[in-house]
Coordinates of C-alpha atoms and ligand atoms in Angstrom, one line a residue:
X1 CA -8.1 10.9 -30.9
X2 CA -5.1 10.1 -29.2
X3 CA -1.7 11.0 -31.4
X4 CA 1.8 9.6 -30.5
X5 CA 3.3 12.5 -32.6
X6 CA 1.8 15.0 -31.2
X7 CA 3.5 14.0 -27.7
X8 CA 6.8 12.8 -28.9
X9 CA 9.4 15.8 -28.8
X10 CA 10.0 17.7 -31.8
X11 CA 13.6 17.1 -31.7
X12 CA 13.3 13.0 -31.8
X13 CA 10.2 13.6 -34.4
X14 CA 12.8 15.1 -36.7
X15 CA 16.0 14.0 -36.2
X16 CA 16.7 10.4 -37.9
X17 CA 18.1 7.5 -36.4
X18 CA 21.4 5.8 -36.2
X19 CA 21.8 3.5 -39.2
X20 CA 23.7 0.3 -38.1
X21 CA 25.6 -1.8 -40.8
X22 CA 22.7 -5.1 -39.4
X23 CA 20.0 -2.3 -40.5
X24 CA 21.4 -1.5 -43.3
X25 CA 22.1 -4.9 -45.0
X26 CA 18.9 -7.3 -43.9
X27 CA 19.2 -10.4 -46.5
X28 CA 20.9 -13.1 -46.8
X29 CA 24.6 -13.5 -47.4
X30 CA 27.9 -15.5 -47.1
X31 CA 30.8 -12.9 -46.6
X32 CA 30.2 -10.0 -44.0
X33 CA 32.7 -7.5 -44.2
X34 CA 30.3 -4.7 -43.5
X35 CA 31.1 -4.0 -39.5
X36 CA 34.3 -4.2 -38.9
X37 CA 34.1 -7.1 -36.6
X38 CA 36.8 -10.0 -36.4
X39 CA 35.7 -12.5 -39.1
X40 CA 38.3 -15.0 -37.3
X41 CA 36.1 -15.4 -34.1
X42 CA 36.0 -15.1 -30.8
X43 CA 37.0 -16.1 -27.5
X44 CA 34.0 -18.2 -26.5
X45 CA 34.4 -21.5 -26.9
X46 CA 31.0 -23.2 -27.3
X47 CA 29.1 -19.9 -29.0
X48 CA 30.7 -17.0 -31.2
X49 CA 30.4 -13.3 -29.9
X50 CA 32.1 -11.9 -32.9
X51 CA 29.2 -10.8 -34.7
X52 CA 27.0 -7.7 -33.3
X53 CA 23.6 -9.2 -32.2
X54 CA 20.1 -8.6 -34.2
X55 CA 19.6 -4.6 -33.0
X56 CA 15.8 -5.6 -33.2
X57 CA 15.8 -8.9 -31.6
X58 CA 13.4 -10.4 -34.1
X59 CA 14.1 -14.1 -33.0
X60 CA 13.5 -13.3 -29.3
X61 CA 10.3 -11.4 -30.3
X62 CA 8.8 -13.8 -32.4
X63 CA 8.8 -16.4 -29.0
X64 CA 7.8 -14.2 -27.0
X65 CA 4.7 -12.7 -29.1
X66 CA 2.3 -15.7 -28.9
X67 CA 3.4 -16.2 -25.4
X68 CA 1.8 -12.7 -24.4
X69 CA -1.1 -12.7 -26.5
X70 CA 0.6 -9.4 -28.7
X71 CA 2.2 -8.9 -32.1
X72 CA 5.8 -8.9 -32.2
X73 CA 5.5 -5.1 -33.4
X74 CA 3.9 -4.8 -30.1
X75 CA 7.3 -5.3 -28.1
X76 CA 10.2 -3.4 -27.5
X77 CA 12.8 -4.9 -25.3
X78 CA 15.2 -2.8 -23.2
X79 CA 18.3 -3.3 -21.0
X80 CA 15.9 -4.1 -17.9
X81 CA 12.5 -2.3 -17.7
X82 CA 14.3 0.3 -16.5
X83 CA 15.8 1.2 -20.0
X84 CA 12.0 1.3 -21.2
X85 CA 11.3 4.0 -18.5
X86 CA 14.4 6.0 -18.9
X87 CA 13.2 5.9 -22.9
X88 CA 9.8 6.6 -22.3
X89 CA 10.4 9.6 -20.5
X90 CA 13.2 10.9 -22.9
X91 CA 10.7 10.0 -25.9
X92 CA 8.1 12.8 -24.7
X93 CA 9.1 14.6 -21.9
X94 CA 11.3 18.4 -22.6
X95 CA 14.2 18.3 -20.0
X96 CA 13.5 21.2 -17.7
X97 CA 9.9 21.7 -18.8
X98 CA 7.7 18.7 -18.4
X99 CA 6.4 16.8 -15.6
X100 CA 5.5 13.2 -15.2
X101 CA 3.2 11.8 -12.5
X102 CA 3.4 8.5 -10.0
X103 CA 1.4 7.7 -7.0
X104 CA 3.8 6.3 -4.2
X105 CA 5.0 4.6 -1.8
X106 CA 6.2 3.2 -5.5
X107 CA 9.2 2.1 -7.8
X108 CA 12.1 4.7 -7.1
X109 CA 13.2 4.3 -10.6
X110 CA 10.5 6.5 -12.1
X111 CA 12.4 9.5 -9.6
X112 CA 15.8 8.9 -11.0
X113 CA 14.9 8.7 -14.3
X114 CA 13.1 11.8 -14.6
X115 CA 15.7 13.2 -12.5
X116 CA 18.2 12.3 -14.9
X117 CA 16.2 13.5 -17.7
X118 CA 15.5 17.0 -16.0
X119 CA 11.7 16.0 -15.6
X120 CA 10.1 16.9 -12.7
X121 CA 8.3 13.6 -11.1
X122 CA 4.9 15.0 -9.1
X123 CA 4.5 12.1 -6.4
X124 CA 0.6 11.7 -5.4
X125 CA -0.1 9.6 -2.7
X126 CA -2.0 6.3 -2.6
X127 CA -4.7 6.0 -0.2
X128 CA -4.3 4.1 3.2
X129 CA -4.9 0.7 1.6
X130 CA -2.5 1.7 -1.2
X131 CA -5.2 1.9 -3.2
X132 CA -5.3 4.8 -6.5
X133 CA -8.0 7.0 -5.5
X134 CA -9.3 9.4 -8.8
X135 CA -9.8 12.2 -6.4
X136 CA -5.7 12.7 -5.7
X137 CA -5.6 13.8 -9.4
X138 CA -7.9 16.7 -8.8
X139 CA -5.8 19.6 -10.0
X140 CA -2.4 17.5 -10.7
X141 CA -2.6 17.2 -14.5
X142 CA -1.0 19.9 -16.3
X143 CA -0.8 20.7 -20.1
X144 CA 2.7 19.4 -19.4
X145 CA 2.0 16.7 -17.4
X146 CA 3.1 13.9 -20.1
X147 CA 3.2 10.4 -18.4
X148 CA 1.0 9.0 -15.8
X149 CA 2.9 5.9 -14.3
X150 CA 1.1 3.1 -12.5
X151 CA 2.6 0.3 -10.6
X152 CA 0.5 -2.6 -10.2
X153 CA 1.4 -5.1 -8.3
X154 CA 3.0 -2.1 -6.5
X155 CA 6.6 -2.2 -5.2
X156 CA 6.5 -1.8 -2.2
X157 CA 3.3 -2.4 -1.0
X158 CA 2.6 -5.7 -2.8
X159 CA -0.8 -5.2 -3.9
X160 CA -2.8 -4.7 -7.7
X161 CA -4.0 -1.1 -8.2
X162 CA -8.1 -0.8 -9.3
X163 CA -9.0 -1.7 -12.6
X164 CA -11.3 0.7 -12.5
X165 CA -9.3 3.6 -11.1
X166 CA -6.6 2.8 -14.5
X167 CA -9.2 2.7 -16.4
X168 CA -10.5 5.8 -16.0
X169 CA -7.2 7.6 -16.3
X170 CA -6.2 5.8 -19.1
X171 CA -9.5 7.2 -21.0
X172 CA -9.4 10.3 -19.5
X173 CA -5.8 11.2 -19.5
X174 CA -4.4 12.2 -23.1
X175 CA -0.3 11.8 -22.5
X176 CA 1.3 8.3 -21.8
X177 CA -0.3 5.7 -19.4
X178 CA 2.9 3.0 -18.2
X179 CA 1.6 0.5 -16.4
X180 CA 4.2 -1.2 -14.5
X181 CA 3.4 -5.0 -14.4
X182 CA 7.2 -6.3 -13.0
X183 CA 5.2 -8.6 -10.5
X184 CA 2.0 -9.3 -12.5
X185 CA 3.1 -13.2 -13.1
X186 CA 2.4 -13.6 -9.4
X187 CA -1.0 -12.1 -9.5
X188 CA -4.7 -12.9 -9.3
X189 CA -5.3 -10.4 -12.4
X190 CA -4.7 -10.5 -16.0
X191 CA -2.0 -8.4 -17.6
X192 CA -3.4 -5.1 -19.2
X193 CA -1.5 -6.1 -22.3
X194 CA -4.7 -8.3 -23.3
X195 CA -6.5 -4.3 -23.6
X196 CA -3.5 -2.8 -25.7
X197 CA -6.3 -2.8 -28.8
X198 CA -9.0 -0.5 -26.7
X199 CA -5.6 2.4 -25.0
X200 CA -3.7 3.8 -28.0
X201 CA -1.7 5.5 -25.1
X202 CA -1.4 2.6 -23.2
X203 CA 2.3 1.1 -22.4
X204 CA 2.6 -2.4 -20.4
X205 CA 6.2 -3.1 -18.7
X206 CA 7.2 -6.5 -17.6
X207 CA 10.6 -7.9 -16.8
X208 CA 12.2 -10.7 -17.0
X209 CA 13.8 -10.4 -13.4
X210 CA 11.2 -10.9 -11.7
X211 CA 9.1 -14.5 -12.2
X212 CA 11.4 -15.1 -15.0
X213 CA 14.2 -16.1 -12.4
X214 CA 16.8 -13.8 -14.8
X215 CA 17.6 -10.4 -12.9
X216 CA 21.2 -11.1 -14.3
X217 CA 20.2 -11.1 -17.9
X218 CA 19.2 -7.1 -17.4
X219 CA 15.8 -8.5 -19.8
X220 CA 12.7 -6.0 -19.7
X221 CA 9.6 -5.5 -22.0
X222 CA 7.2 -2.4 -22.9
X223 CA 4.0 -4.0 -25.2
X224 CA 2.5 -0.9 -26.7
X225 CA 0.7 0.3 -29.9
X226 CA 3.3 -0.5 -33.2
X227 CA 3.5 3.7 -33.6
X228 CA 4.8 3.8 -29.9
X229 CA 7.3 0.9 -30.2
X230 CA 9.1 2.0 -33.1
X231 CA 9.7 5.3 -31.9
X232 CA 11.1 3.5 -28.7
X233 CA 13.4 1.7 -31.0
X234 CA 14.7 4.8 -33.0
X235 CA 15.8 6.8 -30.2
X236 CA 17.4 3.5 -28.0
X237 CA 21.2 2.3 -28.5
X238 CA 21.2 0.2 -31.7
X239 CA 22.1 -3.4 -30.1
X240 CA 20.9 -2.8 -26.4
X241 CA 20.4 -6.0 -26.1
X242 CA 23.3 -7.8 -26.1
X243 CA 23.5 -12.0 -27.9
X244 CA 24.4 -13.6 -24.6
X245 CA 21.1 -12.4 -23.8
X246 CA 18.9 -12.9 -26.2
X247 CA 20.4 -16.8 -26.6
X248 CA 19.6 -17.2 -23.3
X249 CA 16.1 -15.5 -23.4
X250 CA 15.0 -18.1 -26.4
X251 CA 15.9 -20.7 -23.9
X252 CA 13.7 -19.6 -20.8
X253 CA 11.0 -19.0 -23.2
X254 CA 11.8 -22.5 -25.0
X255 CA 11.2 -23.5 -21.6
X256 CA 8.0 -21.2 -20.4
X257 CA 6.1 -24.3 -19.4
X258 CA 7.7 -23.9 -16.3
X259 CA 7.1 -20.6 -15.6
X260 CA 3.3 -21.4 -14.1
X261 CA 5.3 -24.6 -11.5
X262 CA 8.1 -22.0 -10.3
X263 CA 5.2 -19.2 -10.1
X264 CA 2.3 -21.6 -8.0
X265 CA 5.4 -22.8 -5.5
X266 CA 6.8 -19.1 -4.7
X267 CA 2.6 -17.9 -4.5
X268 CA 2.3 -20.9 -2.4
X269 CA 5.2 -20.2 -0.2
X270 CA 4.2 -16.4 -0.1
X271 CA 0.6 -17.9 1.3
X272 CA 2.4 -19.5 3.9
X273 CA 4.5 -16.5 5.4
X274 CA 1.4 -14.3 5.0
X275 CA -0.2 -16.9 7.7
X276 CA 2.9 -17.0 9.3
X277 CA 3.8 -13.5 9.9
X278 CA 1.0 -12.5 11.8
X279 CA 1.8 -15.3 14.9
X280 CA 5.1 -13.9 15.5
X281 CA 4.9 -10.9 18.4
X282 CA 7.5 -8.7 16.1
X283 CA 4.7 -8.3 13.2
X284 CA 2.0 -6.0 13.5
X285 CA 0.4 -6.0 10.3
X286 CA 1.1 -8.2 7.0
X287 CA -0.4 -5.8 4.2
X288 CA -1.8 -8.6 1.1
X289 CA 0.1 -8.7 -1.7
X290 CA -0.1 -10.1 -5.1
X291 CA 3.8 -10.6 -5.8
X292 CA 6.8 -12.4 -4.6
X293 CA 7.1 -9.9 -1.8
X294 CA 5.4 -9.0 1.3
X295 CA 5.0 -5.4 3.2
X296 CA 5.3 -6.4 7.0
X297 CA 4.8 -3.7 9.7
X298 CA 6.8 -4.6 12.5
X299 CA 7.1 -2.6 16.1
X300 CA 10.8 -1.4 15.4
X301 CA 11.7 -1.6 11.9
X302 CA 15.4 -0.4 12.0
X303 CA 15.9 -2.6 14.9
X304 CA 14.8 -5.4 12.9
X305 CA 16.7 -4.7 10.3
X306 CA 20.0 -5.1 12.0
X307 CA 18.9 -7.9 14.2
X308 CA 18.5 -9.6 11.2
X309 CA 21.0 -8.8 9.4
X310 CA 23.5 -9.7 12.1
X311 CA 22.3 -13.7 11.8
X312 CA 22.8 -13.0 7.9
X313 CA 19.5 -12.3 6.8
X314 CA 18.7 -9.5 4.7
X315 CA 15.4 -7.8 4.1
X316 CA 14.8 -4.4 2.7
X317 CA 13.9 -1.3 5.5
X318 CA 11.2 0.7 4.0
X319 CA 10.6 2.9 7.0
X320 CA 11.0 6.1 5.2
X321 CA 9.0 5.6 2.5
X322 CA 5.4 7.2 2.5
X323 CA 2.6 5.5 4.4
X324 CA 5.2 2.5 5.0
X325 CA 6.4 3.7 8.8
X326 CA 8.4 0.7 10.5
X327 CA 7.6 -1.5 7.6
X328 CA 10.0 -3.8 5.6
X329 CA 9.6 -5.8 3.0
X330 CA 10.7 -9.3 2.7
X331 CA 10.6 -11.5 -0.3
X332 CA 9.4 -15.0 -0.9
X333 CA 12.8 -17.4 -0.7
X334 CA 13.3 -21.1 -1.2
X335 CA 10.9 -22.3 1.7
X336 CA 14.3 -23.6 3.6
X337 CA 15.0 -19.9 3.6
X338 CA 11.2 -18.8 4.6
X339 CA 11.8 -21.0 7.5
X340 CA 14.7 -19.7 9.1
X341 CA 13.5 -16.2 8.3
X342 CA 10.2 -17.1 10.4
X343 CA 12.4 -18.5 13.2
X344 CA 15.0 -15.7 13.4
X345 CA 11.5 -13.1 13.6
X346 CA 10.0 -15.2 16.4
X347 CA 13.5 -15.1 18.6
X348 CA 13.4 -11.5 18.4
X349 CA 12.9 -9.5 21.2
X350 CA 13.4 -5.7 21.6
Ligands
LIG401 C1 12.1 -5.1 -10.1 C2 11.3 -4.1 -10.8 C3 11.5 -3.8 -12.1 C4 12.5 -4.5 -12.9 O1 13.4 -3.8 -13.5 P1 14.4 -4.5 -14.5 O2 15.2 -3.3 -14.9 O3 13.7 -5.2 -15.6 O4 15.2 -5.5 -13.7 C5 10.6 -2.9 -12.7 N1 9.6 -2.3 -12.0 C6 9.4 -2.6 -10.7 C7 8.3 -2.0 -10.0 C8 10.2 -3.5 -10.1 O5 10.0 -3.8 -8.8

């Protein structure tokens, strides 16, 4: 049976949490003299920043819940995803001692965190079609191997990873499973949150930079068993999430209706370049992809790059990334923007 406690370090099992004055005092009241914040008021105009924001975010969570099929003691939200995987490897992995495992070409932010943790990050690679192949895992999982993260749809390479593959290291693996779903709005699979009840070791991130339309907001989300989420929120700064945020986070999802239009128009739009692509001489092959971006080999990718980028286009170079030689990767824009992409790539010529 899998046990969160018997992963998480000994250090954060023992040691006890910061005690803000908003966890402290939860009731209702009139006067609030309890956090030494300027009871005269702020700045802002039209909305008051005086007051420290809910460290649990219990409004935002309570939206959110029924719109992803979870409990809202199923959700932790970070500073981006990314402050859900720096947390997730400082919640179980001993700096200079433990490992965690990721399958690339993939997410650099899985490197730097574990980097920045001391964690060693073994990088397995994906097979030719990207694809998650049991077999690579042969002789890769240690007793300190502690977190297995998946990317799916995968950045860069655009495309879902096997059900079945996850699956099977998600029953056969006994540390942390993080299943990185940043793109899985745009995708032709359900979101392995709706399996959270079968994987006690399971974790789910999403973001809301991607589909969402709010990479400003620095909005991310892990859905994972209660015992896991509330150890991610004893060991994260106590108001992470700042109130200009979570205001403006009730209002997307006030307004998550039209989520589905914005995300049919961009897959539509993505359809179209994917048909595109392949007509213009530059291209060489358009890998299939599943999010709001596309892996496009091209003959010279560092020449495309700049060619580009001198008529004020800019895509991202992913030449040196594992598997992805001359490739770059090019997101969906407005379909004003698709155009003149498409007509840039067909003047080019070497
Ligand atoms: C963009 C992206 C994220 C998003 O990170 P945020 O910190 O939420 O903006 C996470 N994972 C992957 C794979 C991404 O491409």
């Amino acid at each position: 049976m899998f046990d969160i406690k018997t992963l998480v370090r000994a250090n954060i099992l023992a040691m006890k949490a910061y005690s803000s004055a908003r966890d402290e005092f939860k009731g209702e009241a009139s006067i609030f003299v309890d956090a030494n914040e300027n009871n005269l008021g702020s700045l802002a105009k039209d909305q008051s920043f005086n007051r420290y924001p809910d460290p649990y975010q219990h409004k935002v969570k309570t939206k959110l819940a029924p719109i992803k099929g979870v409990k809202p003691e199923q959700i932790f939200l970070g500073n981006g995803s990314d402050e859900a995987i720096d947390l997730l490897i400082r919640l179980v992995c001993k700096p200079g001692h433990d490992e965690v495992l990721a399958f690339g070409p993939t997410y650099g932010m899985y490197d730097v965190s574990a980097n920045l943790n001391d964690v060693h990050l073994r990088q397995l690679r994906l097979d030719q079609d990207f694809q998650l192949q049991i077999a690579s895992l042969q002789g890769q999982i240690h007793a300190n191997t502690k977190i297995i993260f998946i990317c799916s749809p995968n950045n860069p390479t655009g495309n879902l990873i096997n059900a079945k593959s996850i699956e099977y290291i998600l029953r056969n693996f006994d540390g942390l499973v993080v299943i990185d779903e940043a793109y899985i709005d745009f995708a032709s699979e359900p979101s392995w949150t709706s399996r959270l009840a079968e994987f006690p070791n399971l974790v789910v991130l999403q973001t809301f930079s991607k589909a969402w339309g709010m990479a400003a907001l620095r909005l991310g989300m892990a859905f994972a068993s209660p015992e896991i989420i509330s150890f991610l929120n004893k060991i994260k700064p106590p108001y992470n999430i700042n109130e200009a945020t979570q205001s403006l986070a009730l209002e997307a999802l006030d307004n998550a209706n039209r989520l589905p239009e914005m995300v049919k128009e961009i897959n539509q739009s993505r359809n179209k370049l994917m048909e595109d692509l392949p007509k213009l001489p530059v291209v060489k092959k358009v890998y299939p992809s599943d999010a709001n971006f596309i892996l496009v080999e091209v003959t010279d990718a560092d020449k495309v790059y700049h060619y580009l980028l001198e008529k004020g286009i800019v895509i991202r170079n992913r030449t040196t990334q594992p598997g992805c030689h001359n490739c770059v990767r090019i997101s969906v824009g407005t379909r004003a923007e698709n155009e003149a992409l498409l007509e840039a790539l067909n003047a080019f010529s070497e």
